[in-house]
Amino acid sequence: MTTKLFGAPITRREDPRLVSGNGKYLDDLGAGALAAAFVRSPYAHARIVDIDVSGALDVEGVVAIYTHEDLDGAVADRLPLLIPHPALTAPMVAYPLAPTHVKHVGEPVVMVVAADRYVAEDACGRIRVDYEQLPPVVGVEAARAATHLVHEEAPGNVAAHLVQEVGDARAAVAAAPHRLELDLFIDRSASMPMEGKGVLAQWNADDQMMRIYSSTQTATGVRASVAAKLGLPLAKVECIAPDIGGGFGAKIMHPWAEEVLVPWAARRLNRDVKWVEDRREHFISSTHERSQVQHVEVGFDDDGRVLGLDVTFWHDNGAYTPYGIIVPIITSTQLLGPYKPGAYRVEFFSLYTTTVIVTPYRGAGRPQGVYAMERTMDAIADYLGKDRADVRSANFILPEEMPYDHGLLFQDGRPYKYDSGDFPGSLAKLKALVGWDEWADYRAAAEAEGRRVGLGIGCYVEGTGVGPYEGGHVQVETSGRVNVATGLTTQGQGHQTAFAQIVADELGVPIDDVYVTTGDTRKMAYAVGTFASRAAVVSGNAVALAARAVRAKALRLAANALEVDEADLEIVDGIVRVVGSPESAIPLGTLSVLSNPLRYAFDEAAKAATQFAGAADFSKPPVADDEEPGLEGRDFFSPTQSTFANGMHAAIVETDPVTAEITILRYCVIHDCGNLINPMIVEGQVHGGVGQGVGGALYERMVYDDAGQLLNASFMDFLMPYASEVPHVETDHLMTPSPLNPLGVKGAGEAGCIPVTAVIASAIEDAEGFPIRSMPISPVELWELRRRHAAGELPSLRRHTAATS
Amino acid sequence: MTTHPATGEALHTVSVVVNGGLRTAQVPARRLLSDFLRHDLGLTGTHVGCEHGVCGACTVLVDGAPMRSCLMFAVSAEGHEITTVEGLAARSGAAEGDLGPVQQAFIDSHGLQCGFCTPGFLTTVTAYLESNPDPTPDEAREAISGNLCRCTGYQNIVTAVCRAAELIEERGI
Ligand code: FES
Ligand code: FES
């Protein structure tokens, strides 16, 4: 019996290549291509008065210089609004090169193509652009005040306004025995993959074909959008996502201006052209996320049960809205987490500012929502003097209430309905892991040593595996090699391993025979992309279904060849054999030969497959009416709705009584993403997510000054955590299978980062005894809060007052 | 003095021993060592994550010591000996086609996800273990605290460093 690979923590098939320096990332391709560089706006908001490129024309090695006026066809139009929404009443999208106005520092204005990047940047330095500066709009408060507008077309700087309500939440809050209000802020961070964006375009003038390599999370999206922009038939454009050095959401946005301009220039110049984003460009002209001002009003009973929840928040969407309002929509729904308030109302305003655009970053609005909900849970517990875990329990949706329909619409426009989950089970595991019930002793022991410690908790539910679909193609070659293709892309999630595990099991072949290709429109033209923790769910099931189709065909062919009943056959190690009499067997490779009758013999396998080989039944065609040649199959998986994973985290932090330095002593994770394809990979995803979450909670923020300059646009000043800042992560899993797909899996990609800000805020608040309402938090900010608390400007937590009085 | 045919820049001859072989090329004075390795020598395993010396993705060994190749000019490498990720297996004495112990340890411990930062970690860890063959997990964490990874949360990289130490010991390198 072949050992089952699904569920096994096997090492990754991609790794030998990647640890040897044989990965092929975007900038490793296209040796000899011309290099592009951009002149970008130095101002947050300005009118372009004049562009003088004359100084750059005689720089040796410069091939072309383009401004908006040089662009033609649809490339001269605005970039597409990718995800329209009825509530997005004032959508604004940038041009590939700004024609008249710039709306954030970093917006591209001039494109230079040269022999290499050094020279291209020399030329950029000699181009003079005159600007008339206009008033910047920086931060949510300035956007709300609307003293100045980012776009004339968006009155009040409002891009979108949306209200969703289940029950009469305001009445429920008003009628509740207890009420609280919370004002919460969370600042900007960014995906910040170690590899920036990049695009290489190769125009084949003979074939009139465009090949694009892009460091993207959606090869099909880039292909279709660039074809549309360049006016090329889809059949004449192909896009390949090579090895990608991380994405975390930044690369699902598309087409970036550069993804349109580089192919456009390649065709125009009939030369290969490449652009590789440098780190500063990534900071000022890619994408950020997280910044929201949130106001919560909650009414609850004596047990802490939430009777009414009324949330209003203001989302900073930056200068443009090409990716629609996915982020605030996710906040507004996923805020509810594992809880079931009696009535819920949520209203948000998505606001323009003259800063870098906002599109999903790992977690995609969930960290903000979880932060709002979990701060609220802690506040309720404190108000009632109850245990924080008990208040959460009182509000949990119970396993027997699944599936649970919240009565809202989710990001895919479909009902927001949880499929499964065991929240009390998760909480019990978390309490055991972190030692919740022994906390008082732990704290007392620490306090006896003069140390200040706090315990924090955060729970979340994550909609994963969002549709509409992905496809799988599985093909067995005559050698027995199994080629698997799915269209979504890979940025480190180990798809070449996880999908091979699935196919090896379904088909009954050794994993070493299975080769997986992702993100190549030549291999799979129908695909959506890698985001929303959807790859394992949607592509995983698609390749499973495709493998099942191949298996069925193999059994059909084998039954015919061996003259036995299909039901008596099994496939073991790539060989179809009769159960109980393994000598009656035929390898899949041979079946591949049989499936493809040939006229020409070009090798041994083909010789066996010529139409003149062996006996034939001349009453039948060589390929049966309802068959196709080849041992291959294709299928698609299209889920009816998202599947909902969940998790609960707890942290113990220590805050230095003097310096206010914050140290995470322990970090515990309970994670439930249904059946695990490869536990090692899932665990790695959780670790990575927590690492990013810690960055977002304690270190990372985009520091804009009032003029709209990003002051910390480098790794020197934007503090991504090193190993010294990320705690050891302790994990435990629950496996509540999803009933919504054949493999019973849920997504895991984003989970780790979602509750971290909430958990750390909860722990610091517990350590300090006053409310934490603004994140991330630095030692300086904590020190300032202590000062204000001591001055009586900040209230104490009730339980802290009770405990210390 | 020769000049670059396309850009007209003055070129300088650089001779460096890279992964055990002498490599000579003509480069402009301002050519970064990282670009030289990647684009002139085609050794694209060395990655560039920031080009300002913070992320460590571009780390190579210069005369055995970890250096950020984005902070060095190619001309300053003249006469020095460089090991890139492509040369780590051979440097460890692994048989042709096999992996070195640090590389193997990263695979065993799932110490990489996207793999972009990995060459910088592998070179850094290789040099570290040569002078600290038996680190504790805390020391291992400290040793990798100058390299950024956005994917792994570092936990499995710490494990990989300790695993690599074991493999080196086992292999008697
Ligand atoms: S690329 Fe050299 S340190 Fe980041
Ligand atoms: S593995 Fe992706 S940055 Fe480290």
PDB file of C-alpha atoms in Angstrom, chain A residues 252-393:
ATOM      1  CA  ILE A 252      -2.301  40.592  -6.090  1.00  0.00           C
ATOM      2  CA  MET A 253      -2.923  44.206  -7.108  1.00  0.00           C
ATOM      3  CA  HIS A 254      -2.633  44.414 -10.895  1.00  0.00           C
ATOM      4  CA  PRO A 255      -1.929  45.630 -13.392  1.00  0.00           C
ATOM      5  CA  TRP A 256       0.601  47.919 -11.803  1.00  0.00           C
ATOM      6  CA  ALA A 257       1.548  50.861 -14.014  1.00  0.00           C
ATOM      7  CA  GLU A 258       4.878  49.160 -14.673  1.00  0.00           C
ATOM      8  CA  GLU A 259       3.162  45.927 -15.712  1.00  0.00           C
ATOM      9  CA  VAL A 260       1.457  47.868 -18.500  1.00  0.00           C
ATOM     10  CA  LEU A 261       4.296  50.216 -19.426  1.00  0.00           C
ATOM     11  CA  VAL A 262       7.115  47.689 -19.661  1.00  0.00           C
ATOM     12  CA  PRO A 263       5.331  45.439 -22.214  1.00  0.00           C
ATOM     13  CA  TRP A 264       4.138  48.539 -24.052  1.00  0.00           C
ATOM     14  CA  ALA A 265       7.726  49.776 -24.355  1.00  0.00           C
ATOM     15  CA  ALA A 266       9.042  46.312 -25.256  1.00  0.00           C
ATOM     16  CA  ARG A 267       6.691  46.125 -28.211  1.00  0.00           C
ATOM     17  CA  ARG A 268       7.401  49.677 -29.268  1.00  0.00           C
ATOM     18  CA  LEU A 269      11.174  49.211 -29.074  1.00  0.00           C
ATOM     19  CA  ASN A 270      11.084  45.584 -30.208  1.00  0.00           C
ATOM     20  CA  ARG A 271      13.504  44.806 -27.386  1.00  0.00           C
ATOM     21  CA  ASP A 272      13.271  42.920 -24.123  1.00  0.00           C
ATOM     22  CA  VAL A 273      12.615  45.410 -21.326  1.00  0.00           C
ATOM     23  CA  LYS A 274      12.839  44.774 -17.598  1.00  0.00           C
ATOM     24  CA  TRP A 275      11.938  46.782 -14.544  1.00  0.00           C
ATOM     25  CA  VAL A 276      12.881  45.647 -11.072  1.00  0.00           C
ATOM     26  CA  GLU A 277      11.470  47.630  -8.206  1.00  0.00           C
ATOM     27  CA  ASP A 278      14.002  48.891  -5.692  1.00  0.00           C
ATOM     28  CA  ARG A 279      13.215  49.096  -2.004  1.00  0.00           C
ATOM     29  CA  ARG A 280      12.462  52.790  -1.935  1.00  0.00           C
ATOM     30  CA  GLU A 281      10.116  52.378  -4.883  1.00  0.00           C
ATOM     31  CA  HIS A 282       8.392  49.585  -3.034  1.00  0.00           C
ATOM     32  CA  PHE A 283       7.821  51.859  -0.063  1.00  0.00           C
ATOM     33  CA  ILE A 284       6.524  54.857  -1.977  1.00  0.00           C
ATOM     34  CA  SER A 285       4.809  53.420  -5.017  1.00  0.00           C
ATOM     35  CA  SER A 286       3.434  49.998  -4.159  1.00  0.00           C
ATOM     36  CA  THR A 287       0.802  49.578  -1.511  1.00  0.00           C
ATOM     37  CA  HIS A 288       0.169  49.842   2.215  1.00  0.00           C
ATOM     38  CA  GLU A 289      -2.605  48.789   4.540  1.00  0.00           C
ATOM     39  CA  ARG A 290      -4.144  48.787   8.024  1.00  0.00           C
ATOM     40  CA  SER A 291      -4.816  52.450   8.870  1.00  0.00           C
ATOM     41  CA  GLN A 292      -8.279  52.821  10.363  1.00  0.00           C
ATOM     42  CA  VAL A 293     -10.031  54.928  12.992  1.00  0.00           C
ATOM     43  CA  GLN A 294     -12.724  52.827  14.644  1.00  0.00           C
ATOM     44  CA  HIS A 295     -15.572  53.705  17.005  1.00  0.00           C
ATOM     45  CA  VAL A 296     -17.402  50.948  18.847  1.00  0.00           C
ATOM     46  CA  GLU A 297     -20.610  51.196  20.863  1.00  0.00           C
ATOM     47  CA  VAL A 298     -21.636  48.027  22.609  1.00  0.00           C
ATOM     48  CA  GLY A 299     -24.511  47.028  24.869  1.00  0.00           C
ATOM     49  CA  PHE A 300     -24.324  43.855  26.965  1.00  0.00           C
ATOM     50  CA  ASP A 301     -25.907  41.937  29.800  1.00  0.00           C
ATOM     51  CA  ASP A 302     -24.561  40.871  33.204  1.00  0.00           C
ATOM     52  CA  ASP A 303     -22.830  37.843  31.717  1.00  0.00           C
ATOM     53  CA  GLY A 304     -21.072  39.952  29.137  1.00  0.00           C
ATOM     54  CA  ARG A 305     -23.278  38.742  26.302  1.00  0.00           C
ATOM     55  CA  VAL A 306     -23.280  41.330  23.541  1.00  0.00           C
ATOM     56  CA  LEU A 307     -26.848  42.405  22.843  1.00  0.00           C
ATOM     57  CA  GLY A 308     -26.037  45.137  20.392  1.00  0.00           C
ATOM     58  CA  LEU A 309     -22.863  46.125  18.583  1.00  0.00           C
ATOM     59  CA  ASP A 310     -22.642  49.356  16.615  1.00  0.00           C
ATOM     60  CA  VAL A 311     -19.363  49.986  14.829  1.00  0.00           C
ATOM     61  CA  THR A 312     -18.344  52.941  12.684  1.00  0.00           C
ATOM     62  CA  PHE A 313     -14.929  53.179  11.114  1.00  0.00           C
ATOM     63  CA  TRP A 314     -12.981  55.382   8.766  1.00  0.00           C
ATOM     64  CA  HIS A 315     -10.641  53.628   6.392  1.00  0.00           C
ATOM     65  CA  ASP A 316      -7.681  55.420   4.790  1.00  0.00           C
ATOM     66  CA  ASN A 317      -7.575  54.071   1.229  1.00  0.00           C
ATOM     67  CA  GLY A 318      -4.715  56.261   0.008  1.00  0.00           C
ATOM     68  CA  ALA A 319      -4.727  58.137  -3.270  1.00  0.00           C
ATOM     69  CA  TYR A 320      -6.638  55.714  -5.504  1.00  0.00           C
ATOM     70  CA  THR A 321      -8.977  52.755  -5.270  1.00  0.00           C
ATOM     71  CA  PRO A 322      -7.966  50.341  -8.058  1.00  0.00           C
ATOM     72  CA  TYR A 323      -8.648  47.315  -5.869  1.00  0.00           C
ATOM     73  CA  GLY A 324     -12.014  48.601  -4.707  1.00  0.00           C
ATOM     74  CA  ILE A 325     -13.061  48.454  -1.080  1.00  0.00           C
ATOM     75  CA  ILE A 326     -12.223  44.853  -0.271  1.00  0.00           C
ATOM     76  CA  VAL A 327     -10.243  45.761   2.860  1.00  0.00           C
ATOM     77  CA  PRO A 328     -12.965  47.715   4.719  1.00  0.00           C
ATOM     78  CA  ILE A 329     -15.608  45.204   3.630  1.00  0.00           C
ATOM     79  CA  ILE A 330     -13.557  42.443   5.218  1.00  0.00           C
ATOM     80  CA  THR A 331     -13.080  44.458   8.416  1.00  0.00           C
ATOM     81  CA  SER A 332     -16.792  45.120   8.593  1.00  0.00           C
ATOM     82  CA  THR A 333     -17.715  41.442   8.421  1.00  0.00           C
ATOM     83  CA  GLN A 334     -14.791  39.555   9.921  1.00  0.00           C
ATOM     84  CA  LEU A 335     -14.840  41.836  12.941  1.00  0.00           C
ATOM     85  CA  LEU A 336     -17.478  39.501  14.352  1.00  0.00           C
ATOM     86  CA  GLY A 337     -15.001  36.657  14.767  1.00  0.00           C
ATOM     87  CA  PRO A 338     -16.363  33.674  16.668  1.00  0.00           C
ATOM     88  CA  TYR A 339     -19.128  35.726  18.274  1.00  0.00           C
ATOM     89  CA  LYS A 340     -22.853  36.236  17.725  1.00  0.00           C
ATOM     90  CA  PRO A 341     -24.002  39.653  18.895  1.00  0.00           C
ATOM     91  CA  GLY A 342     -27.763  40.068  19.314  1.00  0.00           C
ATOM     92  CA  ALA A 343     -27.796  42.823  16.724  1.00  0.00           C
ATOM     93  CA  TYR A 344     -25.012  44.312  14.625  1.00  0.00           C
ATOM     94  CA  ARG A 345     -24.632  47.484  12.681  1.00  0.00           C
ATOM     95  CA  VAL A 346     -21.499  48.494  10.856  1.00  0.00           C
ATOM     96  CA  GLU A 347     -20.892  51.621   8.862  1.00  0.00           C
ATOM     97  CA  PHE A 348     -17.689  52.632   7.148  1.00  0.00           C
ATOM     98  CA  PHE A 349     -16.297  55.495   5.166  1.00  0.00           C
ATOM     99  CA  SER A 350     -13.420  54.790   2.819  1.00  0.00           C
ATOM    100  CA  LEU A 351     -11.425  57.997   2.457  1.00  0.00           C
ATOM    101  CA  TYR A 352      -8.904  59.403   0.037  1.00  0.00           C
ATOM    102  CA  THR A 353      -5.572  60.716   1.263  1.00  0.00           C
ATOM    103  CA  THR A 354      -2.528  61.839  -0.707  1.00  0.00           C
ATOM    104  CA  THR A 355      -0.550  58.761   0.258  1.00  0.00           C
ATOM    105  CA  VAL A 356       0.325  55.377  -1.238  1.00  0.00           C
ATOM    106  CA  ILE A 357      -2.693  53.290  -2.227  1.00  0.00           C
ATOM    107  CA  VAL A 358      -4.146  50.726   0.125  1.00  0.00           C
ATOM    108  CA  THR A 359      -4.840  47.174  -1.029  1.00  0.00           C
ATOM    109  CA  PRO A 360      -4.940  43.911   0.903  1.00  0.00           C
ATOM    110  CA  TYR A 361      -1.915  42.990   3.002  1.00  0.00           C
ATOM    111  CA  ARG A 362      -1.921  39.559   4.681  1.00  0.00           C
ATOM    112  CA  GLY A 363      -4.944  39.601   6.931  1.00  0.00           C
ATOM    113  CA  ALA A 364      -6.627  42.183   4.703  1.00  0.00           C
ATOM    114  CA  GLY A 365      -8.733  44.225   7.106  1.00  0.00           C
ATOM    115  CA  ARG A 366      -9.119  41.378   9.594  1.00  0.00           C
ATOM    116  CA  PRO A 367      -6.404  42.515  12.006  1.00  0.00           C
ATOM    117  CA  GLN A 368      -8.258  45.822  12.351  1.00  0.00           C
ATOM    118  CA  GLY A 369     -11.628  44.122  12.854  1.00  0.00           C
ATOM    119  CA  VAL A 370     -10.286  41.600  15.339  1.00  0.00           C
ATOM    120  CA  TYR A 371      -8.563  44.418  17.183  1.00  0.00           C
ATOM    121  CA  ALA A 372     -11.901  46.262  17.485  1.00  0.00           C
ATOM    122  CA  MET A 373     -13.827  43.208  18.629  1.00  0.00           C
ATOM    123  CA  GLU A 374     -11.214  41.872  21.016  1.00  0.00           C
ATOM    124  CA  ARG A 375     -10.563  45.251  22.621  1.00  0.00           C
ATOM    125  CA  THR A 376     -14.319  45.367  23.133  1.00  0.00           C
ATOM    126  CA  MET A 377     -14.391  41.911  24.727  1.00  0.00           C
ATOM    127  CA  ASP A 378     -11.606  42.904  27.113  1.00  0.00           C
ATOM    128  CA  ALA A 379     -13.407  46.134  27.957  1.00  0.00           C
ATOM    129  CA  ILE A 380     -16.623  44.251  28.720  1.00  0.00           C
ATOM    130  CA  ALA A 381     -14.764  41.773  30.928  1.00  0.00           C
ATOM    131  CA  ASP A 382     -13.087  44.590  32.784  1.00  0.00           C
ATOM    132  CA  TYR A 383     -16.327  46.505  33.219  1.00  0.00           C
ATOM    133  CA  LEU A 384     -18.067  43.466  34.683  1.00  0.00           C
ATOM    134  CA  GLY A 385     -15.031  42.257  36.629  1.00  0.00           C
ATOM    135  CA  LYS A 386     -15.200  38.955  34.781  1.00  0.00           C
ATOM    136  CA  ASP A 387     -12.593  36.640  33.357  1.00  0.00           C
ATOM    137  CA  ARG A 388     -11.757  37.683  29.800  1.00  0.00           C
ATOM    138  CA  ALA A 389     -12.017  34.126  28.490  1.00  0.00           C
ATOM    139  CA  ASP A 390     -15.423  33.666  30.125  1.00  0.00           C
ATOM    140  CA  VAL A 391     -16.828  36.755  28.440  1.00  0.00           C
ATOM    141  CA  ARG A 392     -15.650  35.422  25.112  1.00  0.00           C
ATOM    142  CA  SER A 393     -17.199  32.031  25.838  1.00  0.00           C
TER     143      SER A 393
END
